GROMACS .gro file of C-alpha atoms in nm:
model
  156
    1MET     CA    1  13.879   6.186  14.494
    2GLY     CA    2  13.747   5.872  14.651
    3LEU     CA    3  13.669   5.540  14.489
    4PHE     CA    4  13.291   5.600  14.486
    5GLU     CA    5  13.334   5.939  14.324
    6MET     CA    6  13.558   5.784  14.059
    7TYR     CA    7  13.295   5.517  13.987
    8PHE     CA    8  13.030   5.788  13.964
    9TRP     CA    9  13.227   5.980  13.702
   10MET     CA   10  13.300   5.659  13.513
   11ILE     CA   11  12.926   5.592  13.486
   12ILE     CA   12  12.866   5.949  13.363
   13ILE     CA   13  13.140   5.909  13.100
   14ILE     CA   14  12.998   5.573  12.991
   15CYS     CA   15  12.659   5.743  12.942
   16GLY     CA   16  12.824   6.004  12.719
   17VAL     CA   17  13.001   5.736  12.515
   18LEU     CA   18  12.671   5.549  12.481
   19ASN     CA   19  12.514   5.870  12.346
   20LEU     CA   20  12.785   5.898  12.081
   21PHE     CA   21  12.738   5.533  11.993
   22ILE     CA   22  12.363   5.579  11.944
   23ILE     CA   23  12.407   5.892  11.733
   24THR     CA   24  12.667   5.733  11.506
   25THR     CA   25  12.475   5.408  11.455
   26THR     CA   26  12.127   5.541  11.384
   27GLU     CA   27  12.099   5.313  11.082
   28ASP     CA   28  12.061   5.025  11.327
   29LEU     CA   29  11.755   5.194  11.480
   30LYS     CA   30  11.560   5.127  11.160
   31ASN     CA   31  11.541   4.762  11.263
   32GLU     CA   32  11.272   4.737  11.534
   33LYS     CA   33  11.440   4.444  11.710
   34ARG     CA   34  11.765   4.636  11.753
   35PHE     CA   35  11.576   4.950  11.850
   36LYS     CA   36  11.402   4.761  12.131
   37THR     CA   37  11.735   4.613  12.243
   38TYR     CA   38  11.895   4.959  12.256
   39LEU     CA   39  11.584   5.087  12.435
   40LYS     CA   40  11.612   4.824  12.708
   41ILE     CA   41  11.983   4.890  12.761
   42SER     CA   42  11.930   5.268  12.774
   43PHE     CA   43  11.640   5.231  13.017
   44CYS     CA   44  11.849   5.011  13.249
   45VAL     CA   45  12.126   5.274  13.247
   46GLY     CA   46  11.863   5.536  13.336
   47LEU     CA   47  11.737   5.321  13.623
   48LEU     CA   48  12.093   5.314  13.751
   49GLY     CA   49  12.069   5.693  13.775
   50ILE     CA   50  11.750   5.666  13.981
   51VAL     CA   51  11.926   5.428  14.219
   52MET     CA   52  12.225   5.663  14.239
   53VAL     CA   53  12.005   5.961  14.330
   54SER     CA   54  11.791   5.764  14.577
   55ILE     CA   55  12.090   5.639  14.779
   56GLY     CA   56  12.259   5.979  14.771
   57TRP     CA   57  12.543   5.878  14.540
   58ASN     CA   58  12.535   6.204  14.347
   59TYR     CA   59  12.826   6.443  14.298
   60LEU     CA   60  12.632   6.680  14.074
   61CYS     CA   61  12.384   6.954  14.150
   62GLY     CA   62  12.024   6.844  14.198
   63TYR     CA   63  11.892   6.591  13.950
   64GLN     CA   64  12.157   6.647  13.682
   65CYS     CA   65  12.273   6.291  13.745
   66LEU     CA   66  11.936   6.169  13.615
   67VAL     CA   67  11.973   6.372  13.297
   68PHE     CA   68  12.317   6.223  13.234
   69THR     CA   69  12.207   5.866  13.299
   70PHE     CA   70  11.882   5.901  13.104
   71SER     CA   71  12.054   6.086  12.818
   72PRO     CA   72  12.110   5.764  12.615
   73LEU     CA   73  11.736   5.695  12.638
   74ILE     CA   74  11.653   6.055  12.545
   75THR     CA   75  11.898   6.040  12.254
   76LEU     CA   76  11.753   5.712  12.135
   77LEU     CA   77  11.395   5.837  12.144
   78VAL     CA   78  11.480   6.171  11.982
   79CYS     CA   79  11.676   6.001  11.702
   80LYS     CA   80  11.385   5.765  11.635
   81ALA     CA   81  11.142   6.059  11.637
   82VAL     CA   82  11.358   6.252  11.389
   83MET     CA   83  11.370   5.944  11.166
   84ILE     CA   84  10.993   5.900  11.173
   85LEU     CA   85  10.915   6.270  11.128
   86SER     CA   86  11.156   6.314  10.838
   87LYS     CA   87  11.008   6.011  10.663
   88LYS     CA   88  10.650   6.133  10.717
   89ILE     CA   89  10.723   6.492  10.610
   90THR     CA   90  10.945   6.428  10.308
   91LYS     CA   91  10.820   6.082  10.205
   92LYS     CA   92  11.186   5.978  10.168
   93GLU     CA   93  11.394   5.750  10.383
   94GLY     CA   94  11.672   5.944  10.555
   95PHE     CA   95  12.030   5.824  10.577
   96GLN     CA   96  12.325   5.968  10.765
   97ILE     CA   97  12.623   6.103  10.575
   98ASN     CA   98  12.977   6.009  10.664
   99LYS     CA   99  13.258   6.238  10.547
  100ILE     CA  100  13.586   6.060  10.496
  101ASN     CA  101  13.906   6.265  10.460
  102GLN     CA  102  14.111   6.147  10.166
  103PHE     CA  103  14.359   6.428  10.125
  104ILE     CA  104  14.423   6.754  10.300
  105GLY     CA  105  14.150   6.998  10.200
  106SER     CA  106  13.925   6.748  10.025
  107TYR     CA  107  13.686   6.484  10.149
  108LYS     CA  108  13.477   6.204  10.014
  109ILE     CA  109  13.109   6.183  10.104
  110GLU     CA  110  12.961   5.841  10.174
  111LEU     CA  111  12.649   5.724  10.346
  112ALA     CA  112  12.712   5.599  10.700
  113ASP     CA  113  12.631   5.241  10.791
  114GLY     CA  114  12.525   5.104  11.123
  115ILE     CA  115  12.698   4.812  11.287
  116TYR     CA  116  12.441   4.557  11.180
  117GLN     CA  117  12.262   4.728  10.895
  118LYS     CA  118  12.395   4.829  10.553
  119ASN     CA  119  12.297   5.171  10.423
  120ASN     CA  120  12.093   5.144  10.103
  121GLY     CA  121  12.052   5.513  10.018
  122GLU     CA  122  12.160   5.693   9.704
  123LEU     CA  123  12.385   5.997   9.702
  124LYS     CA  124  12.159   6.181   9.456
  125TYR     CA  125  11.968   6.315   9.760
  126GLU     CA  126  12.286   6.447   9.921
  127LYS     CA  127  12.137   6.781  10.030
  128TYR     CA  128  11.847   6.609  10.209
  129TYR     CA  129  12.086   6.362  10.373
  130ARG     CA  130  12.302   6.650  10.500
  131TRP     CA  131  12.000   6.813  10.667
  132TYR     CA  132  11.889   6.478  10.806
  133SER     CA  133  12.238   6.405  10.946
  134GLY     CA  134  12.254   6.749  11.102
  135PHE     CA  135  11.917   6.718  11.272
  136ILE     CA  136  11.976   6.365  11.397
  137THR     CA  137  12.309   6.473  11.547
  138VAL     CA  138  12.227   6.817  11.689
  139ILE     CA  139  11.870   6.781  11.823
  140PRO     CA  140  11.951   6.519  12.095
  141ILE     CA  141  12.250   6.725  12.210
  142ILE     CA  142  12.043   7.044  12.229
  143ILE     CA  143  11.765   6.871  12.424
  144SER     CA  144  12.011   6.716  12.674
  145PHE     CA  145  12.192   7.047  12.733
  146SER     CA  146  11.861   7.229  12.768
  147LEU     CA  147  11.748   6.980  13.032
  148LEU     CA  148  12.077   7.018  13.218
  149ILE     CA  149  12.045   7.397  13.218
  150LEU     CA  150  11.680   7.389  13.327
  151ILE     CA  151  11.749   7.145  13.609
  152LYS     CA  152  12.046   7.352  13.725
  153GLU     CA  153  11.829   7.667  13.732
  154TRP     CA  154  11.540   7.499  13.914
  155THR     CA  155  11.717   7.274  14.164
  156CYS     CA  156  12.050   7.438  14.246
   0.00000   0.00000   0.00000
């Protein structure tokens, strides 16, 4: 494995870590200023993928490199769309749930906070928050994997 290939895989791993960061800190996306900041960063990472494909620095099949580098942007937009849709459909603000293990076999349920924003939800809507947390976590992953599979089928 050469140095350029190692840098390529480091960028792909950084994109995956950025996805996890966005999914776990969705409370920060409720602030428009932070959402726009995350949007700019994710778009710049995606542009890096375009540069990588255009100069031939791609160790994946077809345009899968673009899906990996644009996946933070896709995740960000999908999370924001889930937030907006859930608020419009249910007329309630959604909050992510964080399960904290206290003892073996039992856990404590708390609402997850972002880095910059405190969670102001109430646990009386726990069932709704569980559905919301599931959708905001699973939908971006499903969309990214679907794009990877489709691109592999069409371009490889």
